[in-house]
CSV table of C-alpha atoms and ligand atoms in Angstrom, one decimal:
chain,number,residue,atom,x,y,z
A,89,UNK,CA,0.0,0.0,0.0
A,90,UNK,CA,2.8,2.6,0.7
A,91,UNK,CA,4.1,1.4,-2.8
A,92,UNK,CA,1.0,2.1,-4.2
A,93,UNK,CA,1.0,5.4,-2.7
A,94,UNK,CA,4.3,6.2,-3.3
A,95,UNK,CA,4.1,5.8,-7.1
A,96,UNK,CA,0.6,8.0,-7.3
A,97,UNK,CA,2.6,10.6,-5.4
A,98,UNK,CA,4.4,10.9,-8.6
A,99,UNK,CA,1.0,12.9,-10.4
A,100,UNK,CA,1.8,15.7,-8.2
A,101,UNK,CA,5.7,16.2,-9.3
A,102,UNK,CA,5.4,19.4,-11.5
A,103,UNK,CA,8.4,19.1,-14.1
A,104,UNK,CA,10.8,21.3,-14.6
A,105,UNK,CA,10.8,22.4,-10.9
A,106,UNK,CA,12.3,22.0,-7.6
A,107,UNK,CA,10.4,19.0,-5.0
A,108,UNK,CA,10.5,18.7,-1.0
A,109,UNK,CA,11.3,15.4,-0.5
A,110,UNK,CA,10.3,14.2,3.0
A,111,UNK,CA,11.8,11.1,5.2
A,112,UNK,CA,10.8,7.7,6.1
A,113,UNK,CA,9.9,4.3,4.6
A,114,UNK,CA,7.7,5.4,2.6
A,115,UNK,CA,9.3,8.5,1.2
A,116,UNK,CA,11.9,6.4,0.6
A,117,UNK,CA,9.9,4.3,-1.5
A,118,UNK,CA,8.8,7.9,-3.5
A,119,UNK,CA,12.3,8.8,-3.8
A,120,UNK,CA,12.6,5.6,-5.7
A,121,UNK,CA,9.8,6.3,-8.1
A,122,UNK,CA,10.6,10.1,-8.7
A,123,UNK,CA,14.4,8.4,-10.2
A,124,UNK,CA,12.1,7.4,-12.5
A,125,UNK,CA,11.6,10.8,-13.4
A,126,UNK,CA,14.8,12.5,-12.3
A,127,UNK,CA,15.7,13.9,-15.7
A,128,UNK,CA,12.3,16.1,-15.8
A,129,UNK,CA,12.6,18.0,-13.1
A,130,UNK,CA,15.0,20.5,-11.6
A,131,UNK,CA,16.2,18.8,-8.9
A,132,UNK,CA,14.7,18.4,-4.5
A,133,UNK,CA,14.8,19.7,-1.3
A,134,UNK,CA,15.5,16.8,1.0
A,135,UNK,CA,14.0,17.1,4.5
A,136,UNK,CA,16.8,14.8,6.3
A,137,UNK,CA,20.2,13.6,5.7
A,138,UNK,CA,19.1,9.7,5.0
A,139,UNK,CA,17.3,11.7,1.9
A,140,UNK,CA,19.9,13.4,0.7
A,141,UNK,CA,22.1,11.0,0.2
A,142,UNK,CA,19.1,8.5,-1.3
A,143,UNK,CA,18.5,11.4,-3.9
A,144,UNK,CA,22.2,12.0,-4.8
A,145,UNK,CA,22.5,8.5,-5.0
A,146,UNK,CA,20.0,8.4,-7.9
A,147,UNK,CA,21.8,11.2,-9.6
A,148,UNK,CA,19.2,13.6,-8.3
A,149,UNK,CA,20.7,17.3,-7.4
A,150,UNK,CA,19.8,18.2,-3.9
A,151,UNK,CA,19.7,21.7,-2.9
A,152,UNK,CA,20.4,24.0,0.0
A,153,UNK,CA,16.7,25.2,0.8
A,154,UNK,CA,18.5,28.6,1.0
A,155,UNK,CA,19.4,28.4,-2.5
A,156,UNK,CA,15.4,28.5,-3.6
A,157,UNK,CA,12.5,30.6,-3.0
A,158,UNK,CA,9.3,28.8,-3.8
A,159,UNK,CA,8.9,25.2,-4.8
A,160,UNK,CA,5.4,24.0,-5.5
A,161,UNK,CA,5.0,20.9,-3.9
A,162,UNK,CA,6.7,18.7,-0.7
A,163,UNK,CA,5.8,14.9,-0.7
A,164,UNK,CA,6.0,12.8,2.9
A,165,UNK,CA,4.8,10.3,4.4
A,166,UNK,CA,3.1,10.5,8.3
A,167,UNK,CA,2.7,9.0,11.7
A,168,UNK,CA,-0.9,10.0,12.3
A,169,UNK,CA,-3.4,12.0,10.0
A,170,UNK,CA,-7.2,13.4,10.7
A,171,UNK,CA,-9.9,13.9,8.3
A,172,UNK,CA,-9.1,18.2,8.9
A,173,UNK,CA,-5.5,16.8,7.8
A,174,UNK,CA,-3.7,17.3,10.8
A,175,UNK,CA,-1.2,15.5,11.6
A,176,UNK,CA,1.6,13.7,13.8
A,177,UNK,CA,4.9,13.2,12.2
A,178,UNK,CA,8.6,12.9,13.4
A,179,UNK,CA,8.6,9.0,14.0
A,180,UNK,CA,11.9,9.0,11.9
A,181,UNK,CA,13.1,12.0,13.9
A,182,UNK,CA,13.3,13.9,11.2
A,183,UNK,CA,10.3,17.0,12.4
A,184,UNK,CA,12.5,20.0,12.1
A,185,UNK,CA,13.8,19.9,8.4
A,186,UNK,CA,10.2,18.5,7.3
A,187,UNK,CA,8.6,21.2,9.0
A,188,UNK,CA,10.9,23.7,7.4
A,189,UNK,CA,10.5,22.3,4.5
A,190,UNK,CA,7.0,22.2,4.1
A,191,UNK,CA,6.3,25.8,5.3
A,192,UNK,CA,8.4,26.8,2.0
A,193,UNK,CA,6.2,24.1,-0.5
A,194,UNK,CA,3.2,25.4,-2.0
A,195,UNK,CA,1.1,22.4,-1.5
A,196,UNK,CA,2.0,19.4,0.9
A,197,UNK,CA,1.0,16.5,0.0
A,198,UNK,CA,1.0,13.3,2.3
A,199,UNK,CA,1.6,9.6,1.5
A,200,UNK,CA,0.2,7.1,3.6
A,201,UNK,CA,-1.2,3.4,4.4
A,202,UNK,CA,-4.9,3.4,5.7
A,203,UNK,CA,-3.7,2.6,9.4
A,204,UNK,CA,-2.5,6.2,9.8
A,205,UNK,CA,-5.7,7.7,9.3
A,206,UNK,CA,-7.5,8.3,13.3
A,207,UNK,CA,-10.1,10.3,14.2
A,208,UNK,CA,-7.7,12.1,16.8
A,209,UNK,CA,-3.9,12.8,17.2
A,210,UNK,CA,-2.3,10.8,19.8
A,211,UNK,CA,-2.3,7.2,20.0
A,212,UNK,CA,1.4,7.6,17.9
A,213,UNK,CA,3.5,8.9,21.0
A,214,UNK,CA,4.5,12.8,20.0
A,215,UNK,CA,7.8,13.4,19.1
A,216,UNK,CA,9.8,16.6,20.4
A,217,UNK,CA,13.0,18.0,18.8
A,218,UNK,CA,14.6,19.1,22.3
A,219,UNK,CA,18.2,21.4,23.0
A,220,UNK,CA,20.1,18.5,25.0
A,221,UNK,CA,20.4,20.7,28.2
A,222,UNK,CA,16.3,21.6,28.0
A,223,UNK,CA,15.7,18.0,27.9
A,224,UNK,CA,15.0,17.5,31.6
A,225,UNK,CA,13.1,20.4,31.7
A,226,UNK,CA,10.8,20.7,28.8
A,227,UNK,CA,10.2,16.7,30.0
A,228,UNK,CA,8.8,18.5,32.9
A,229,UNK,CA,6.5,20.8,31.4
A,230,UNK,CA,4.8,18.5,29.4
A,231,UNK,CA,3.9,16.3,32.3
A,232,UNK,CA,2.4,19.1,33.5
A,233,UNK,CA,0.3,19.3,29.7
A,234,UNK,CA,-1.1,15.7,30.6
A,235,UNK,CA,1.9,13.4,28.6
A,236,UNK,CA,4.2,11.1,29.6
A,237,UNK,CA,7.9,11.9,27.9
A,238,UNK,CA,10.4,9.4,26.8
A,239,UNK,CA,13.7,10.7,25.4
A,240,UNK,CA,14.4,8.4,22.4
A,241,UNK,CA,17.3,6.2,23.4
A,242,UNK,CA,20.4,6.5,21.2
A,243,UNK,CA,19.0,8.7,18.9
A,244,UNK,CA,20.6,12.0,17.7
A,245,UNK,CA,18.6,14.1,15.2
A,246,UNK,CA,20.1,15.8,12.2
A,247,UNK,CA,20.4,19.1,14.2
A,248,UNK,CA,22.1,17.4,17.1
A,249,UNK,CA,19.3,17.5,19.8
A,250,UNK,CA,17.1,14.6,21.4
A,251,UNK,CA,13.5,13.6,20.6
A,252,UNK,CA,11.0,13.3,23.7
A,253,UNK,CA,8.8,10.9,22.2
A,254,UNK,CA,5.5,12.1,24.6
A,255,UNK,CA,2.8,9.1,25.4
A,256,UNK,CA,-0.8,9.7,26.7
A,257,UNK,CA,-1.9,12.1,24.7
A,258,UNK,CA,-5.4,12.9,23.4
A,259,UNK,CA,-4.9,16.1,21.2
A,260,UNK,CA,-7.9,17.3,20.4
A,261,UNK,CA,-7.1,20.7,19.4
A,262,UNK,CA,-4.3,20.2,18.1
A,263,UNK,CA,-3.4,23.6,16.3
A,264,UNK,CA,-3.0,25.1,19.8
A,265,UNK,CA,-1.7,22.6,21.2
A,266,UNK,CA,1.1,23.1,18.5
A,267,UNK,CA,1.3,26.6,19.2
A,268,UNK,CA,1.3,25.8,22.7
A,269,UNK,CA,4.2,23.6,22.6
A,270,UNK,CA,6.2,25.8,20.9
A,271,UNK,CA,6.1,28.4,23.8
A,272,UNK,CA,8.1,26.0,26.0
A,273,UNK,CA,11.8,27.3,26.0
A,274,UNK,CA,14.1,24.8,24.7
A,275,UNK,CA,11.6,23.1,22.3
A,276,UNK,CA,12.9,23.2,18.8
A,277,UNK,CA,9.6,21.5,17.0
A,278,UNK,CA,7.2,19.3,17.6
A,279,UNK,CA,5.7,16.7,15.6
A,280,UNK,CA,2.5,18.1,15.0
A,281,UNK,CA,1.6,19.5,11.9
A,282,UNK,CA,-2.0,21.1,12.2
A,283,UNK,CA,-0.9,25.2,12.0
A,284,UNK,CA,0.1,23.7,8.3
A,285,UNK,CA,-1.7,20.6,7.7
A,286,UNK,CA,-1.4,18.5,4.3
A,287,UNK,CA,-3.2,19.8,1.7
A,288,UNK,CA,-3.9,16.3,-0.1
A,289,UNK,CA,-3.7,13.0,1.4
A,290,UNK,CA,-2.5,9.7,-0.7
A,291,UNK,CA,-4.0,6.8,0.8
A,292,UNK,CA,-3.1,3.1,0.2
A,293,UNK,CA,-6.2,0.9,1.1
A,294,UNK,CA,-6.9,-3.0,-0.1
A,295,UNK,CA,-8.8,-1.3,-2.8
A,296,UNK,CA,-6.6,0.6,-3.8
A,297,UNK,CA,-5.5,5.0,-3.9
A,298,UNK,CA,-7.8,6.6,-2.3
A,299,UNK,CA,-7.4,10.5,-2.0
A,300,UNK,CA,-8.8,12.7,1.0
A,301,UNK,CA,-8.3,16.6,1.2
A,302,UNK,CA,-9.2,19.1,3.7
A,303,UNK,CA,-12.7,20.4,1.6
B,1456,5RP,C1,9.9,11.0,9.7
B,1456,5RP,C2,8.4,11.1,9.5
B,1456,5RP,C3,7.7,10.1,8.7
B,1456,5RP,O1,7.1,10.7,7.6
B,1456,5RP,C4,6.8,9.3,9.5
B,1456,5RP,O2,7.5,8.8,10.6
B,1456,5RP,C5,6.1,8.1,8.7
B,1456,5RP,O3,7.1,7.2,8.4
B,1456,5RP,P1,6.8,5.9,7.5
B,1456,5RP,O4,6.6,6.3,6.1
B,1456,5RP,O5,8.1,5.1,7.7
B,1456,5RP,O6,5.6,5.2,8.1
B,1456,5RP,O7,7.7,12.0,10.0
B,1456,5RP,O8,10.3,11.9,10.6
């Protein structure tokens, strides 16, 4: 299904142009089908350093999102998505650059199997890109929010800082939640995407693509 998903991403890719290229399995399976097409378009953002080195491996020129000013469209995959696309992402660890990322793409569109679609954010623990020193005390706060924090054992992000992976969490508003999270000095992102949700959603069922936007 994430196949599936991966290869109708591909009708979104507008030739001649840069692409976001998020992180995870199955944007790794998308980075595989947009070789495919490689020589028709510019070239891609990559949203982590696992896919920048997939790209350049297929010969596809990455970069620097500071070299670019608009791109029309950023493809990644999800932890959690709502029917208002919202969403949780970060399970790769990857949150920061894919949020970055996306805020620059015109149009985000997400790949994913049917058992990421929920009805609420929250079952998938929350990740939190944390400053190593904050760890201990952004832990803290969100206790105090109603989760139960986890730093992510052995795991260094891109940026150099720790993921809190937070448990017990029933987000139900979840665009001020994001904004919420944010406030808390030595958060660098969190994993929720609802201030800029997806703006189509690629879903692989048993019956096939389905699509689901925000409308
Ligand atoms: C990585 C992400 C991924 O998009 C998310 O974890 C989904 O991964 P997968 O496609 O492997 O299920 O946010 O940081």
């Amino acid at each position: 299904m994430k196949q599936a998903v991966a290869r109708a991403a591909l009708e979104y890719v507008v030739e001649g142009r840069i692409i976001g290229v998020g992180t995870g399995s199955t944007a790794r399976l998308f980075i595989e089908e947009l070789a495919t097409l490689k020589d028709r378009i510019a070239g891609a953002v990559a949203s982590s350093e696992d896919t920048r080195q997939r790209l350049e491996g297929h010969g596809i020129r990455v970069f620097d999102l500071n070299e670019i000013t608009d791109m029309p469209v950023y493809i990644d995959g999800a932890d959690e998505i709502t029917p208002e696309m919202h969403m949780i992402k970060g399970g790769g660890g990857a949150l920061t650059r894919e949020k970055i990322v996306s805020a620059v793409a015109g149009k985000f569109i997400c790949i994913v199997d049917g058992t990421k679609v929920v009805d609420y954010l929250g079952r998938f623990p929350l990740p939190v890109e944390v400053i190593p020193m904050a760890s201990a005390y952004v832990a803290r706060e969100l206790v105090k929010m109603g989760g139960s924090p986890a730093v992510r054992e052995g795991f260094v992000t891109d940026n150099g800082n720790l993921i809190l992976d937070v448990k017990g969490l029933q987000i139900l508003d979840p665009v001020n939640f994001e904004t919420r999270l944010n406030q808390i000095a030595g958060v660098v992102t969190n994993g929720l995407f609802a201030n800029r949700p997806a703006d189509v959603c690629l879903i692989g069922t048993p019956e096939g693509v389905r699509m689901m936007t925000a409308d």
